[in-house]
Amino acid sequence: DAGVIQSPRHEVTEMGQEVTLRCKPISGHNSLFWYRQTMMRGLELLIYFNNNVPIDDSGMPEDRFSAKMPNASFSTLKIQPSEPRDSAVYFCASCPGTGSYNEQFFGPGTRLTVL
Amino acid sequence: AQTVTQSQPEMSVQEAETVTLSCTYDTSESDYYLFWYKQPPSRQMILVIRQEAYKQQNATENRFSVNFQKAAKSFSLKISDSQLGDAAMYFCAYRSANDMRFGAGTRLTVKP
């Protein structure tokens, strides 16, 4: 398996623009997580899905952030409008099953820079 | 909310020696799991070891082992016979049915 795939790997955009990050989980995995990593705040869970349904989005920083999972093989994280403080590495991870014991398999991350 | 604390921002170890990374957590839940993840410079997060809270026996994976003290809410990672490839950021993580949190990380340097 190719593992979790994220695109783009790097994104540079200007403040105010819309940004869409994409994730393809490992085939057969039932859970998907979006994280944000910064030097200041470390690794933060933004939202996670079980069987394509959003379970907990309490980590989403504000209404400018939205996430969707239209099917089991694709998810997006959208920021509109983007701001410089959104600059971070965004990780997607998937899990086989929905239990807490399952290992999360992380993608390579998307480094977002908002100018 | 559950918190995960890694009190050592940086640690250093001589190659072939042993190092222990600390992690404490706060929770009122009884059913949860603890993980250590490694993040090398490539940025890829890799699972090192996991521990079920209901198990008293400490988990072991080759050179990696944990010291899980449930009453003290402590979950330290011991790396034996350290290798240059062990140099990375190490994150302690807590997961339950209601929560998923990571510590701030410990940067481990391995000296040849």
Coordinates of N, CA and C in Angstrom, one line a residue:
Chain A
D1 N 0.8 -1.2 0.0 CA 0.0 0.0 0.0 C 0.9 1.2 0.0
A2 N 0.4 2.3 -0.6 CA 1.2 3.5 -0.7 C 1.2 4.3 0.5
G3 N 0.4 4.0 1.5 CA 0.3 4.8 2.7 C -0.6 5.9 2.6
V4 N -0.7 6.8 3.5 CA -1.6 7.9 3.5 C -1.0 8.9 2.5
I5 N -1.8 9.4 1.6 CA -1.3 10.4 0.6 C -1.8 11.7 0.9
Q6 N -1.0 12.7 0.9 CA -1.4 14.1 1.1 C -0.9 14.9 -0.1
S7 N -1.8 15.9 -0.5 CA -1.4 16.8 -1.5 C -2.0 18.2 -1.3
P8 N -1.3 19.2 -1.6 CA 0.1 19.2 -2.1 C 1.1 19.0 -0.9
R9 N 2.3 18.8 -1.2 CA 3.3 18.7 -0.1 C 3.7 20.1 0.4
H10 N 3.7 21.0 -0.4 CA 4.0 22.4 0.0 C 3.0 23.3 -0.7
E11 N 2.6 24.3 0.0 CA 1.6 25.3 -0.5 C 2.0 26.7 0.0
V12 N 2.2 27.6 -0.9 CA 2.5 29.0 -0.5 C 1.4 29.8 -1.1
T13 N 0.7 30.6 -0.3 CA -0.4 31.4 -0.8 C -0.4 32.8 -0.1
E14 N -1.2 33.6 -0.6 CA -1.3 35.0 0.0 C -2.5 35.1 1.0
M15 N -2.4 35.9 1.9 CA -3.4 36.1 2.9 C -4.7 36.4 2.1
G16 N -5.8 35.8 2.6 CA -7.1 36.0 2.0 C -7.5 35.0 1.0
Q17 N -6.5 34.2 0.5 CA -6.8 33.2 -0.5 C -7.4 31.9 0.1
E18 N -8.1 31.2 -0.7 CA -8.7 29.9 -0.2 C -7.6 28.8 -0.4
V19 N -7.5 28.0 0.6 CA -6.5 26.9 0.5 C -7.3 25.6 0.7
T20 N -7.0 24.6 -0.1 CA -7.6 23.2 0.1 C -6.5 22.2 0.2
L21 N -6.5 21.5 1.3 CA -5.5 20.4 1.5 C -6.3 19.1 1.3
R22 N -5.6 18.1 0.7 CA -6.2 16.9 0.3 C -5.6 15.7 1.0
C23 N -6.4 14.7 1.2 CA -5.8 13.5 1.9 C -6.5 12.2 1.3
K24 N -5.7 11.2 1.0 CA -6.3 9.9 0.7 C -5.8 8.9 1.7
P25 N -6.7 8.4 2.5 CA -6.3 7.5 3.6 C -5.9 6.1 3.0
I26 N -5.4 5.3 3.8 CA -5.1 3.9 3.4 C -6.4 3.1 3.2
S27 N -6.4 2.4 2.1 CA -7.6 1.7 1.8 C -8.0 0.7 2.9
G28 N -9.3 0.8 3.2 CA -9.8 -0.1 4.3 C -9.8 0.5 5.7
H29 N -9.1 1.7 5.8 CA -9.1 2.3 7.1 C -10.5 3.1 7.3
N30 N -11.0 3.0 8.6 CA -12.3 3.6 8.9 C -12.2 4.9 9.5
S31 N -11.1 5.3 10.1 CA -11.0 6.6 10.7 C -10.0 7.5 10.1
L32 N -10.2 8.8 10.1 CA -9.3 9.8 9.5 C -9.2 11.0 10.4
F33 N -8.0 11.4 10.5 CA -7.7 12.6 11.4 C -7.0 13.7 10.7
W34 N -7.3 14.9 11.0 CA -6.5 16.0 10.5 C -5.8 16.7 11.7
Y35 N -4.5 17.0 11.6 CA -3.7 17.6 12.6 C -3.0 18.8 12.1
R36 N -2.7 19.7 13.0 CA -1.9 20.9 12.6 C -0.7 20.9 13.5
Q37 N 0.5 21.1 13.0 CA 1.7 21.2 13.8 C 2.4 22.5 13.6
T38 N 2.7 23.2 14.7 CA 3.4 24.4 14.8 C 4.4 24.3 15.9
M39 N 5.4 25.2 15.8 CA 6.4 25.2 16.9 C 5.8 25.7 18.2
M40 N 4.9 26.6 18.1 CA 4.3 27.2 19.3 C 3.3 26.2 20.0
R41 N 2.5 25.5 19.2 CA 1.4 24.8 19.8 C 1.6 23.3 19.6
G42 N 2.7 22.8 19.0 CA 2.9 21.4 18.8 C 1.9 20.8 17.9
L43 N 1.5 19.6 18.2 CA 0.6 18.8 17.3 C -0.8 18.9 17.9
E44 N -1.7 19.5 17.1 CA -3.1 19.7 17.6 C -4.0 18.9 16.7
L45 N -5.0 18.2 17.3 CA -6.0 17.5 16.5 C -7.1 18.5 16.1
L46 N -7.3 18.6 14.9 CA -8.4 19.5 14.4 C -9.7 18.9 14.3
I47 N -9.8 17.7 13.7 CA -11.1 17.0 13.5 C -10.8 15.6 13.1
Y48 N -11.7 14.7 13.5 CA -11.6 13.3 13.0 C -12.9 12.7 12.6
F49 N -12.8 11.8 11.7 CA -14.0 11.2 11.1 C -13.9 9.7 11.4
N50 N -15.1 9.1 11.6 CA -15.3 7.6 11.7 C -16.3 7.3 10.6
N51 N -15.9 6.3 9.7 CA -16.7 5.9 8.7 C -17.3 7.1 7.9
N52 N -16.5 8.1 7.6 CA -16.8 9.3 6.8 C -17.6 10.3 7.6
V53 N -18.0 10.0 8.8 CA -18.8 11.0 9.6 C -18.0 11.8 10.5
P54 N -18.1 13.1 10.6 CA -17.3 13.9 11.5 C -17.7 13.6 12.9
I55 N -16.8 13.2 13.8 CA -17.1 12.8 15.2 C -16.8 14.0 16.1
D56 N -15.7 14.6 16.0 CA -15.3 15.7 16.9 C -14.5 16.7 16.1
D57 N -15.1 17.9 16.0 CA -14.4 19.0 15.3 C -14.1 20.1 16.3
S58 N -14.0 19.8 17.6 CA -13.8 20.9 18.6 C -12.4 21.5 18.4
G59 N -11.5 20.8 17.7 CA -10.2 21.4 17.6 C -10.1 22.3 16.4
M60 N -11.1 22.4 15.6 CA -11.1 23.3 14.5 C -11.0 24.8 15.0
P61 N -10.0 25.5 14.6 CA -9.8 26.8 15.3 C -10.9 27.8 15.1
E62 N -11.5 27.9 14.0 CA -12.5 28.9 13.8 C -13.3 28.6 12.5
D63 N -14.3 29.4 12.2 CA -15.2 29.1 11.1 C -14.5 29.1 9.7
R64 N -13.3 29.7 9.7 CA -12.6 29.7 8.4 C -12.1 28.3 8.0
F65 N -12.1 27.4 8.9 CA -11.6 26.0 8.7 C -12.9 25.1 8.5
S66 N -12.8 24.3 7.5 CA -13.8 23.3 7.3 C -13.2 22.0 6.7
A67 N -13.8 20.9 7.0 CA -13.3 19.6 6.6 C -14.4 18.8 6.1
K68 N -14.2 18.0 5.0 CA -15.2 17.1 4.5 C -14.6 15.7 4.2
M69 N -15.4 14.7 4.2 CA -15.0 13.4 3.8 C -16.1 12.8 3.0
P70 N -16.2 13.1 1.7 CA -17.3 12.7 0.9 C -17.4 11.2 0.7
N71 N -16.3 10.5 0.8 CA -16.3 9.1 0.7 C -15.1 8.5 1.5
A72 N -15.0 7.2 1.5 CA -14.0 6.6 2.3 C -12.6 6.7 1.8
S73 N -12.4 7.3 0.6 CA -11.0 7.4 0.1 C -10.5 8.8 -0.1
F74 N -11.3 9.8 0.4 CA -10.9 11.1 0.2 C -11.4 12.1 1.2
S75 N -10.5 13.0 1.6 CA -10.9 14.0 2.6 C -10.2 15.3 2.2
T76 N -10.9 16.4 2.5 CA -10.3 17.8 2.3 C -10.4 18.6 3.6
L77 N -9.4 19.5 3.7 CA -9.4 20.5 4.8 C -9.2 21.8 4.1
K78 N -10.2 22.7 4.3 CA -10.2 23.9 3.5 C -10.1 25.1 4.5
I79 N -9.3 26.1 4.1 CA -9.2 27.3 4.9 C -9.6 28.5 4.0
Q80 N -10.6 29.2 4.4 CA -11.1 30.3 3.6 C -11.7 31.4 4.5
P81 N -11.1 32.6 4.5 CA -9.9 33.0 3.9 C -8.7 32.6 4.8
S82 N -7.5 32.4 4.1 CA -6.3 32.1 4.9 C -5.7 33.3 5.5
E83 N -5.0 33.1 6.6 CA -4.3 34.1 7.3 C -2.8 33.7 7.6
P84 N -1.9 34.6 7.8 CA -0.5 34.2 8.1 C -0.4 33.2 9.3
R85 N -1.2 33.4 10.3 CA -1.1 32.5 11.5 C -1.6 31.1 11.2
D86 N -2.1 30.8 10.0 CA -2.5 29.5 9.6 C -1.2 28.7 9.1
S87 N -0.1 29.4 8.9 CA 1.1 28.7 8.5 C 1.5 27.6 9.4
A88 N 1.6 26.4 8.9 CA 1.9 25.3 9.7 C 2.1 24.1 8.8
V89 N 2.4 22.9 9.4 CA 2.4 21.7 8.7 C 1.1 21.0 9.1
Y90 N 0.3 20.6 8.1 CA -0.9 19.9 8.3 C -0.8 18.4 8.0
F91 N -1.1 17.6 9.0 CA -1.0 16.1 8.8 C -2.4 15.5 8.7
C92 N -2.5 14.5 7.9 CA -3.6 13.6 7.8 C -3.2 12.3 8.3
A93 N -4.0 11.6 9.0 CA -3.7 10.2 9.5 C -4.9 9.4 9.4
S94 N -4.7 8.1 9.1 CA -5.8 7.2 9.1 C -5.6 6.0 10.0
C95 N -6.7 5.3 10.3 CA -6.7 4.2 11.3 C -7.5 3.1 10.8
P96 N -7.0 1.8 11.0 CA -7.9 0.7 10.7 C -8.9 0.5 11.8
G97 N -10.1 0.7 11.6 CA -11.1 0.6 12.7 C -11.2 1.9 13.5
T98 N -12.2 1.9 14.4 CA -12.5 3.1 15.1 C -12.1 3.0 16.6
G99 N -11.5 1.9 17.0 CA -11.1 1.7 18.4 C -9.9 2.6 18.8
S100 N -9.8 2.9 20.1 CA -8.7 3.8 20.5 C -7.4 3.1 20.5
Y101 N -7.3 1.8 20.4 CA -6.0 1.1 20.5 C -5.3 1.1 19.1
N102 N -6.1 1.5 18.1 CA -5.5 1.4 16.7 C -4.4 2.4 16.5
E103 N -3.3 2.0 15.8 CA -2.2 2.8 15.4 C -2.7 3.8 14.3
Q104 N -2.3 5.0 14.4 CA -2.6 6.0 13.4 C -1.4 6.0 12.4
F105 N -1.7 5.9 11.1 CA -0.7 6.0 10.1 C -0.8 7.4 9.5
F106 N 0.3 8.1 9.6 CA 0.4 9.5 9.2 C 0.8 9.7 7.7
G107 N 0.3 10.7 7.1 CA 0.8 11.1 5.8 C 2.1 11.9 6.0
P108 N 2.7 12.3 4.9 CA 3.9 13.1 5.0 C 3.7 14.6 5.3
G109 N 2.5 15.0 5.4 CA 2.2 16.4 5.8 C 2.2 17.3 4.6
T110 N 1.5 18.4 4.8 CA 1.5 19.6 3.8 C 2.0 20.8 4.6
R111 N 3.1 21.3 4.1 CA 3.6 22.6 4.7 C 3.0 23.8 4.0
L112 N 2.2 24.5 4.8 CA 1.4 25.6 4.3 C 2.1 26.9 4.8
T113 N 2.4 27.8 3.9 CA 2.9 29.1 4.2 C 1.9 30.2 3.7
V114 N 1.4 31.0 4.5 CA 0.5 32.1 4.1 C 1.2 33.4 4.3
L115 N 1.4 34.1 3.2 CA 2.2 35.3 3.3 C 1.3 36.5 3.6
Chain B
A1 N -10.3 18.6 30.2 CA -9.6 18.0 29.1 C -8.3 17.3 29.5
Q2 N -8.1 16.2 28.8 CA -6.8 15.5 29.1 C -5.6 16.3 28.7
T3 N -4.5 16.2 29.4 CA -3.3 16.9 29.0 C -2.2 15.9 29.0
V4 N -1.2 16.1 28.1 CA 0.0 15.2 28.0 C 1.2 16.1 28.2
T5 N 2.1 15.8 29.1 CA 3.2 16.7 29.4 C 4.5 16.0 29.2
Q6 N 5.3 16.5 28.3 CA 6.7 16.0 28.2 C 7.6 17.1 28.7
S7 N 8.2 16.9 29.8 CA 9.0 17.9 30.5 C 10.4 18.1 30.0
Q8 N 10.8 17.3 29.0 CA 12.2 17.4 28.5 C 12.1 17.9 27.0
P9 N 12.3 19.2 26.8 CA 12.3 19.6 25.4 C 13.4 19.0 24.5
E10 N 14.5 18.7 25.2 CA 15.7 18.2 24.5 C 16.4 17.1 25.4
M11 N 16.9 16.1 24.7 CA 17.7 15.1 25.4 C 18.8 14.7 24.5
S12 N 19.9 14.2 25.1 CA 21.0 13.8 24.3 C 21.6 12.5 24.9
V13 N 22.0 11.6 24.0 CA 22.5 10.3 24.4 C 23.7 9.9 23.6
Q14 N 24.6 9.2 24.2 CA 25.8 8.7 23.4 C 25.3 7.4 22.7
E15 N 25.8 7.3 21.5 CA 25.5 6.1 20.7 C 25.8 4.8 21.6
A16 N 24.9 3.9 21.5 CA 25.0 2.6 22.3 C 24.6 2.7 23.7
E17 N 24.4 3.9 24.2 CA 23.9 4.1 25.6 C 22.4 4.0 25.7
T18 N 21.9 4.1 26.9 CA 20.4 4.1 27.1 C 19.9 5.5 27.5
V19 N 18.7 5.8 27.1 CA 18.1 7.1 27.4 C 16.7 6.9 27.7
T20 N 16.1 7.7 28.6 CA 14.7 7.6 29.0 C 14.1 8.9 28.8
L21 N 13.0 8.9 28.1 CA 12.2 10.1 27.8 C 10.9 10.1 28.7
S22 N 10.6 11.2 29.3 CA 9.5 11.2 30.3 C 8.2 11.7 29.6
C23 N 7.1 11.2 30.2 CA 5.8 11.7 29.8 C 4.8 11.5 30.9
T24 N 4.1 12.5 31.2 CA 3.0 12.3 32.2 C 1.7 12.8 31.6
Y25 N 0.6 12.4 32.1 CA -0.7 12.7 31.5 C -1.7 12.9 32.6
D26 N -2.8 13.6 32.3 CA -3.8 13.8 33.3 C -5.1 13.3 32.6
T27 N -5.8 12.5 33.4 CA -7.1 12.0 32.8 C -8.0 11.5 34.0
S28 N -9.3 11.5 33.7 CA -10.2 11.0 34.7 C -10.9 9.7 34.1
E29 N -10.4 9.4 32.9 CA -11.0 8.2 32.2 C -10.2 6.9 32.7
S30 N -10.9 5.8 32.5 CA -10.3 4.5 33.0 C -9.8 3.7 31.8
D31 N -10.4 4.0 30.6 CA -10.1 3.2 29.4 C -9.4 4.1 28.4
Y32 N -8.1 3.9 28.2 CA -7.4 4.7 27.3 C -6.1 4.0 26.8
Y33 N -5.5 4.5 25.9 CA -4.2 4.0 25.3 C -3.2 5.1 25.2
L34 N -2.0 4.6 25.4 CA -0.8 5.6 25.3 C 0.1 5.1 24.2
F35 N 0.7 6.1 23.5 CA 1.6 5.8 22.4 C 2.8 6.7 22.5
W36 N 3.9 6.2 21.9 CA 5.1 7.0 21.6 C 5.2 7.0 20.1
Y37 N 5.3 8.2 19.5 CA 5.6 8.3 18.1 C 6.9 9.0 17.9
K38 N 7.6 8.7 16.8 CA 8.8 9.3 16.4 C 8.7 10.1 15.2
Q39 N 9.3 11.3 15.2 CA 9.2 12.1 14.0 C 10.6 12.5 13.6
P40 N 11.2 11.8 12.6 CA 12.6 12.1 12.2 C 12.5 13.4 11.3
P41 N 13.7 13.9 10.9 CA 13.7 15.1 10.1 C 12.8 15.0 8.8
S42 N 12.5 13.9 8.3 CA 11.7 13.7 7.2 C 10.2 14.1 7.5
R43 N 9.9 14.3 8.7 CA 8.6 14.8 9.2 C 7.6 13.7 9.3
Q44 N 7.9 12.5 8.8 CA 7.0 11.4 8.9 C 6.8 10.9 10.3
M45 N 5.6 10.8 10.7 CA 5.3 10.3 12.1 C 5.2 8.8 12.1
I46 N 6.0 8.2 13.0 CA 6.0 6.7 13.0 C 5.7 6.2 14.4
L47 N 4.9 5.2 14.5 CA 4.6 4.6 15.8 C 5.8 3.8 16.3
V48 N 6.2 4.1 17.5 CA 7.3 3.4 18.2 C 6.8 2.2 19.0
I49 N 5.8 2.6 19.9 CA 5.3 1.6 20.8 C 3.9 2.1 21.4
R50 N 3.1 1.1 21.8 CA 1.8 1.5 22.4 C 1.6 0.7 23.7
Q51 N 0.7 1.2 24.5 CA 0.4 0.6 25.8 C -1.0 0.7 26.1
E52 N -1.7 -0.4 26.4 CA -3.1 -0.4 26.8 C -3.1 -0.1 28.3
A53 N -4.0 0.8 28.8 CA -4.0 1.2 30.2 C -4.4 0.1 31.1
Y54 N -5.2 -0.9 30.6 CA -5.7 -1.9 31.4 C -4.6 -3.0 31.6
K55 N -3.5 -3.0 30.9 CA -2.5 -4.0 31.0 C -1.4 -3.5 32.0
Q56 N -1.1 -4.3 32.9 CA 0.0 -3.9 33.9 C 1.4 -4.1 33.3
Q57 N 1.5 -5.1 32.4 CA 2.8 -5.4 31.8 C 3.2 -4.3 30.9
N58 N 4.5 -3.9 31.1 CA 5.0 -2.8 30.2 C 5.3 -3.4 28.8
A59 N 4.9 -2.5 27.8 CA 5.1 -2.9 26.4 C 6.6 -2.8 26.1
T60 N 7.0 -3.7 25.2 CA 8.4 -3.8 24.7 C 8.4 -4.0 23.2
E61 N 9.2 -3.3 22.5 CA 9.4 -3.5 21.0 C 10.9 -3.4 20.8
N62 N 11.6 -4.5 20.7 CA 13.0 -4.6 20.5 C 13.8 -3.7 21.5
R63 N 14.4 -2.6 21.0 CA 15.2 -1.8 21.9 C 14.4 -0.7 22.6
F64 N 13.1 -0.7 22.3 CA 12.2 0.3 23.0 C 11.3 -0.4 24.0
S65 N 11.3 0.2 25.1 CA 10.4 -0.3 26.2 C 9.8 0.9 26.9
V66 N 8.7 0.6 27.6 CA 8.0 1.7 28.4 C 8.0 1.3 29.9
N67 N 7.9 2.4 30.7 CA 7.7 2.2 32.1 C 6.3 2.9 32.4
F68 N 5.3 2.1 32.5 CA 4.0 2.6 32.6 C 3.6 2.5 34.1
Q69 N 3.3 3.6 34.7 CA 2.9 3.7 36.1 C 1.5 4.4 36.1
K70 N 0.5 3.5 36.1 CA -0.9 4.0 35.9 C -1.3 5.0 37.1
A71 N -1.0 4.6 38.3 CA -1.4 5.4 39.4 C -0.7 6.8 39.4
A72 N 0.5 6.8 38.9 CA 1.2 8.1 38.8 C 0.9 8.8 37.5
K73 N 0.2 8.1 36.6 CA -0.1 8.7 35.3 C 1.2 9.0 34.6
S74 N 2.1 8.1 34.6 CA 3.4 8.3 34.0 C 3.7 7.2 32.9
F75 N 4.3 7.6 31.8 CA 4.5 6.7 30.7 C 5.8 7.1 30.0
S76 N 6.9 6.6 30.5 CA 8.2 6.9 30.0 C 8.7 5.9 29.0
L77 N 9.5 6.4 28.1 CA 10.1 5.6 27.0 C 11.6 5.4 27.2
K78 N 12.0 4.1 27.2 CA 13.4 3.8 27.3 C 13.9 3.3 26.0
I79 N 15.0 3.9 25.5 CA 15.7 3.4 24.3 C 17.0 2.9 24.7
S80 N 17.2 1.6 24.5 CA 18.5 0.9 24.8 C 19.4 0.8 23.6
D81 N 20.7 0.8 23.8 CA 21.6 0.7 22.7 C 21.3 1.7 21.6
S82 N 21.3 2.9 22.0 CA 20.8 4.0 21.0 C 21.7 4.0 19.8
Q83 N 21.0 4.2 18.7 CA 21.6 4.3 17.4 C 21.4 5.7 16.7
L84 N 22.3 6.0 15.8 CA 22.2 7.3 15.2 C 20.8 7.5 14.5
G85 N 20.2 6.5 14.0 CA 18.9 6.6 13.4 C 17.8 6.9 14.4
D86 N 18.1 6.8 15.7 CA 17.1 7.1 16.7 C 16.9 8.6 16.9
A87 N 17.8 9.4 16.3 CA 17.7 10.9 16.5 C 16.4 11.4 15.8
A88 N 15.6 12.0 16.6 CA 14.3 12.5 16.1 C 13.6 13.2 17.2
M89 N 12.4 13.7 16.8 CA 11.4 14.2 17.9 C 10.6 13.0 18.3
Y90 N 10.4 12.9 19.6 CA 9.5 11.9 20.1 C 8.3 12.5 20.8
F91 N 7.1 12.0 20.4 CA 5.9 12.5 20.9 C 5.2 11.4 21.7
C92 N 4.7 11.8 22.9 CA 3.9 10.9 23.7 C 2.4 11.3 23.4
A93 N 1.6 10.3 23.3 CA 0.2 10.5 22.9 C -0.8 9.7 23.7
Y94 N -1.9 10.3 23.9 CA -3.0 9.7 24.7 C -4.2 9.6 23.9
R95 N -4.9 8.5 23.9 CA -6.1 8.3 23.1 C -7.1 7.5 23.9
S96 N -8.3 8.1 23.9 CA -9.5 7.4 24.5 C -10.6 7.5 23.5
A97 N -11.8 7.0 23.9 CA -12.9 7.1 23.0 C -13.3 8.6 22.8
N98 N -12.9 9.5 23.7 CA -13.4 10.9 23.7 C -12.3 11.8 23.4
D99 N -11.1 11.4 23.2 CA -10.0 12.4 23.1 C -8.7 11.8 22.5
M100 N -8.0 12.7 21.9 CA -6.7 12.3 21.3 C -5.8 13.5 21.5
R101 N -4.7 13.3 22.2 CA -3.8 14.4 22.5 C -2.3 14.0 22.4
F102 N -1.5 14.9 22.0 CA -0.1 14.7 21.9 C 0.6 15.6 22.9
G103 N 1.8 15.2 23.4 CA 2.7 16.1 24.1 C 3.4 17.0 23.2
A104 N 4.2 17.9 23.8 CA 4.9 18.9 23.0 C 6.1 18.3 22.3
G105 N 6.5 17.2 22.7 CA 7.7 16.5 22.1 C 9.0 16.7 22.8
T106 N 9.9 15.7 22.6 CA 11.3 15.8 23.1 C 12.2 15.5 21.9
R107 N 13.1 16.5 21.7 CA 14.1 16.3 20.6 C 15.2 15.5 21.1
L108 N 15.5 14.3 20.6 CA 16.6 13.4 21.0 C 17.7 13.5 20.0
T109 N 18.9 13.8 20.5 CA 20.1 13.9 19.7 C 21.0 12.7 20.1
V110 N 21.5 12.0 19.2 CA 22.4 10.8 19.4 C 23.8 11.2 19.0
K111 N 24.7 11.1 19.9 CA 26.1 11.5 19.6 C 26.9 10.3 19.3
P112 N 27.7 10.4 18.2 CA 28.5 9.2 17.8 C 29.7 9.0 18.7

